[in-house]
Coordinates of C-alpha atoms in Angstrom, one line a residue:
X263 CA 111.0 118.7 141.4
X264 CA 111.2 117.6 137.7
X265 CA 108.5 115.2 136.5
X266 CA 109.3 111.5 136.5
X267 CA 109.7 110.1 133.0
X268 CA 108.4 106.6 132.8
X269 CA 110.7 104.1 131.0
X270 CA 109.5 102.8 127.6
X271 CA 107.3 99.7 127.6
X272 CA 109.3 96.5 127.0
X273 CA 107.3 96.0 123.8
X274 CA 108.3 99.4 122.5
X275 CA 111.9 98.7 123.4
X276 CA 111.9 95.4 121.6
X277 CA 110.4 96.9 118.4
X278 CA 112.3 100.1 118.4
X279 CA 114.1 101.0 115.1
X280 CA 116.5 103.8 114.2
X281 CA 117.1 105.0 110.7
X282 CA 120.5 104.4 109.2
X283 CA 119.6 105.7 105.8
X284 CA 116.4 106.0 103.8
X285 CA 114.6 102.6 103.8
X286 CA 117.3 101.0 106.1
X287 CA 116.7 100.7 109.8
X288 CA 118.5 99.2 112.7
X289 CA 117.0 97.2 115.6
X290 CA 118.2 94.9 118.3
X291 CA 116.9 91.8 119.9
X292 CA 116.0 91.9 123.6
X293 CA 116.1 89.1 126.2
X294 CA 112.6 89.9 127.3
X295 CA 111.1 88.5 124.1
X296 CA 113.5 85.6 123.5
X297 CA 112.1 82.3 122.4
X298 CA 113.7 78.8 122.4
X299 CA 115.6 79.7 119.3
X300 CA 115.9 83.4 118.4
X301 CA 113.2 86.0 119.3
X302 CA 109.5 85.4 119.6
X303 CA 108.0 85.4 116.1
X304 CA 105.3 87.8 117.1
X305 CA 107.8 90.5 118.1
X306 CA 109.6 90.1 114.7
X307 CA 106.3 90.6 112.9
X308 CA 105.6 93.7 115.0
X309 CA 109.0 95.1 114.3
X310 CA 108.6 94.7 110.6
X311 CA 105.2 96.3 110.7
X312 CA 106.6 99.2 112.7
X313 CA 109.3 99.7 109.9
X314 CA 106.5 100.5 107.5
X315 CA 104.4 102.5 110.0
X316 CA 107.3 104.8 110.8
X317 CA 108.3 105.2 107.1
X318 CA 107.8 108.7 105.7
X319 CA 106.3 107.4 102.5
X320 CA 103.7 105.2 104.2
X321 CA 100.0 105.8 103.4
X322 CA 97.0 104.4 105.3
X323 CA 96.8 101.7 107.9
X324 CA 97.8 98.0 107.7
X325 CA 95.5 95.7 105.7
X326 CA 97.7 92.6 105.5
X327 CA 101.1 91.4 106.7
X328 CA 102.9 88.2 105.7
X329 CA 106.1 87.2 107.4
X330 CA 108.3 84.3 106.3
X331 CA 110.8 83.1 108.9
X332 CA 113.7 81.9 106.8
X333 CA 116.2 81.4 109.6
X334 CA 116.7 82.2 113.3
X335 CA 117.6 85.7 114.2
X336 CA 120.8 85.7 116.2
X337 CA 121.0 87.9 119.4
X338 CA 122.2 91.4 118.8
X339 CA 121.7 94.1 116.2
X340 CA 119.9 93.5 112.9
X341 CA 119.0 95.5 109.9
X342 CA 115.5 96.0 108.3
X343 CA 115.1 97.1 104.7
X344 CA 111.7 98.5 103.9
X345 CA 110.7 99.5 100.3
X346 CA 107.4 100.5 98.8
X347 CA 107.0 98.3 95.8
X348 CA 104.0 100.1 94.4
X349 CA 101.7 102.9 95.6
X350 CA 98.2 103.3 94.2
X351 CA 95.5 105.9 95.1
X352 CA 94.3 104.0 98.1
X353 CA 96.7 101.0 98.6
X354 CA 100.4 100.6 99.0
X355 CA 102.5 97.4 98.7
X356 CA 105.7 96.9 100.7
X357 CA 108.6 94.4 100.6
X358 CA 110.8 94.0 103.7
X359 CA 113.9 92.0 104.6
X360 CA 115.4 91.5 108.1
X361 CA 119.0 90.3 108.4
X362 CA 122.6 90.9 109.4
X363 CA 125.9 91.1 107.5
X364 CA 124.1 90.4 104.2
X365 CA 122.4 87.3 105.4
X366 CA 118.6 87.4 105.3
X367 CA 116.7 85.9 108.3
X368 CA 113.2 87.1 107.6
X369 CA 111.3 88.3 104.5
X370 CA 107.9 90.0 104.5
X371 CA 105.3 91.8 102.5
X372 CA 102.8 94.3 103.7
X373 CA 99.7 96.0 102.2
X374 CA 98.6 99.3 103.6
X375 CA 95.4 101.1 102.6
X376 CA 93.2 104.1 103.1
X377 CA 89.9 102.7 104.5
X378 CA 86.8 104.3 103.1
X379 CA 83.3 104.5 104.6
X380 CA 80.7 102.2 103.1
X381 CA 78.7 99.0 103.6
X382 CA 80.1 96.6 106.2
X383 CA 79.1 93.4 107.9
X384 CA 80.6 90.5 109.9
X385 CA 79.5 86.9 109.3
X386 CA 81.3 85.6 112.3
X387 CA 80.6 86.6 115.9
X388 CA 82.8 86.4 119.0
X389 CA 82.5 83.0 120.8
X390 CA 80.5 82.9 124.1
X391 CA 83.2 82.5 126.8
X392 CA 83.4 83.6 130.4
X393 CA 84.6 87.2 130.9
X394 CA 88.3 87.7 131.4
X395 CA 88.1 88.8 135.0
X396 CA 86.4 85.6 136.0
X397 CA 89.3 83.4 134.8
X398 CA 92.7 82.9 136.6
X399 CA 95.9 84.2 135.1
X400 CA 97.9 81.3 133.6
X401 CA 101.4 80.7 135.0
X402 CA 104.2 79.6 132.7
X403 CA 107.7 78.2 133.1
X404 CA 110.4 80.8 133.5
X405 CA 112.4 79.2 130.7
X406 CA 110.0 80.8 128.1
X407 CA 110.9 84.4 128.3
X408 CA 108.6 86.1 125.8
X409 CA 105.4 84.5 127.2
X410 CA 105.8 86.4 130.5
X411 CA 105.1 89.7 128.6
X412 CA 101.5 88.6 128.2
X413 CA 98.7 88.1 130.7
X414 CA 96.7 85.0 129.5
X415 CA 93.4 83.8 130.9
X416 CA 92.3 80.6 129.2
X417 CA 88.6 80.0 128.7
X418 CA 89.3 76.8 126.6
X419 CA 92.3 74.7 125.5
X420 CA 94.9 75.8 128.1
X421 CA 98.3 74.3 128.3
X422 CA 97.4 71.9 131.2
X423 CA 96.9 69.1 128.6
X424 CA 100.6 69.1 127.8
X425 CA 101.4 68.8 131.5
X426 CA 99.2 65.7 131.8
X427 CA 100.2 64.2 128.5
X428 CA 96.6 63.9 127.4
X429 CA 95.9 64.6 123.7
X430 CA 93.2 67.3 123.2
X431 CA 91.3 69.2 120.6
X432 CA 93.5 71.9 118.9
X433 CA 91.1 74.7 119.7
X434 CA 92.1 77.4 122.2
X435 CA 90.2 80.5 123.5
X436 CA 92.2 82.8 125.6
X437 CA 91.9 86.4 126.9
X438 CA 95.3 88.1 126.5
X439 CA 96.9 91.5 126.9
X440 CA 100.4 93.0 127.3
X441 CA 102.2 93.0 130.7
X442 CA 102.5 95.7 131.8
X443 CA 99.2 96.7 130.4
X444 CA 99.5 98.8 127.2
X445 CA 97.0 100.4 124.8
X446 CA 96.5 98.3 121.7
X447 CA 98.1 99.4 118.5
X448 CA 98.8 97.8 115.1
X449 CA 102.3 96.4 116.0
X450 CA 100.9 94.9 119.3
X451 CA 98.0 93.4 117.4
X452 CA 100.4 91.8 114.9
X453 CA 102.3 90.3 117.8
X454 CA 99.2 88.9 119.4
X455 CA 98.5 86.9 116.3
X456 CA 101.4 84.7 117.2
X457 CA 100.9 84.2 121.0
X458 CA 99.2 80.8 120.6
X459 CA 101.2 77.6 121.5
X460 CA 101.7 75.4 118.5
X461 CA 98.5 73.4 117.8
X462 CA 100.5 70.2 117.4
X463 CA 101.4 70.3 121.0
X464 CA 97.8 70.7 122.1
X465 CA 96.7 67.9 119.7
X466 CA 99.4 65.4 120.9
X467 CA 99.4 66.5 124.5
X468 CA 103.2 66.9 124.6
X469 CA 106.0 69.1 123.7
X470 CA 107.5 68.6 120.2
X471 CA 109.9 70.6 118.0
X472 CA 107.8 73.2 116.1
X473 CA 108.3 76.6 114.5
X474 CA 106.4 79.0 112.4
X475 CA 107.4 79.1 108.7
X476 CA 105.0 81.7 107.4
X477 CA 102.5 84.0 109.2
X478 CA 99.8 86.2 107.6
X479 CA 97.8 88.7 109.6
X480 CA 94.7 90.4 108.1
X481 CA 93.7 93.6 109.9
X482 CA 90.0 94.4 110.1
X483 CA 90.2 97.2 112.7
X484 CA 91.2 100.8 112.0
X485 CA 93.1 103.1 114.3
X486 CA 89.8 104.4 115.8
X487 CA 88.7 100.9 116.8
X488 CA 92.1 100.1 118.3
X489 CA 91.9 103.3 120.4
X490 CA 88.5 102.3 121.7
X491 CA 89.9 98.9 122.7
X492 CA 92.5 100.6 124.9
X493 CA 94.4 98.2 127.2
X494 CA 91.5 95.8 127.8
X495 CA 92.1 92.1 127.1
X496 CA 91.7 90.7 123.6
X497 CA 90.0 87.4 123.0
X498 CA 92.2 85.1 120.9
X499 CA 90.8 81.9 119.3
X500 CA 93.0 79.5 117.5
X501 CA 92.6 76.1 115.8
X502 CA 94.3 73.8 113.2
X503 CA 92.8 72.2 110.2
X504 CA 95.4 69.6 109.1
X505 CA 98.6 68.0 110.3
X506 CA 100.8 66.1 108.0
X507 CA 104.1 65.9 106.1
X508 CA 105.9 67.7 108.9
X509 CA 103.6 70.8 108.7
X510 CA 100.3 72.0 110.0
X511 CA 98.2 75.1 109.6
X512 CA 97.0 77.3 112.4
X513 CA 94.2 79.8 112.1
X514 CA 93.3 82.5 114.6
X515 CA 90.9 85.3 115.4
X516 CA 91.5 88.3 117.6
X517 CA 88.3 89.8 119.1
X518 CA 88.0 93.2 120.9
X519 CA 86.5 93.5 124.4
X520 CA 83.2 94.7 122.7
X521 CA 83.0 91.8 120.3
X522 CA 84.6 93.5 117.3
X523 CA 86.7 91.3 115.1
X524 CA 90.1 93.1 115.1
X525 CA 92.2 90.7 113.0
X526 CA 92.4 87.2 111.6
X527 CA 95.6 85.2 110.9
X528 CA 96.8 82.0 109.3
X529 CA 100.2 80.4 109.5
X530 CA 102.1 77.3 108.4
X531 CA 104.2 75.6 111.1
X532 CA 106.9 73.1 110.8
X533 CA 106.9 70.2 113.4
X534 CA 108.7 67.0 114.1
X535 CA 106.8 64.2 115.8

């Protein structure tokens, strides 16, 4: 009897790209990662990062990724153009565009680097929260497709405040991992940086129109650290610093199961309230 071949993970399907010509790749949106308007921003960031990871000219691992969401991505096929802008001895700078029929929906830059051994230290430590297995899995409305691809266990700042209409602090701490469980890699880490509900909704205690304008992820882990993480939950902590003028910032940290800081992120978000 031939061996059973498991279907690809939904995340890998959503971020899959095929080469059309050097530096030009084709992808397709999937219903599983749909958001209110267009796809979930995290899956777009992961797809753009994958475009560089799969490029034959790429050197090193991700150091930083900035994604600017210029317009919603319509359902269906899209094109990604990835170009190395400059390659040095240990760093490489990339420019990326995602769009369709000549119209750009998303722009991005990425920095890759060859990490070298040397002195290291961490000034921040993982927050003291209950272990993931001691917390219940949060249930979400069916209408938000992408969020059901993640198992979330809130230690602090869950979405219940929005259900009661009570304003709350903007800080959230949540254990999160892919559903079905999947070993962590760089695209998945980039996507996790955007899983937090907009901080304005936590602060006001109600749903308001909001959308990420620009997201930057800084990667502190290398491939070896990600391999050690496996498919265990990641601890995500997010907070805002300022709301005003129709925009707010949102900072986040992603911690490994052993307390290692895997990535930090910062984004600017549009809101209307």
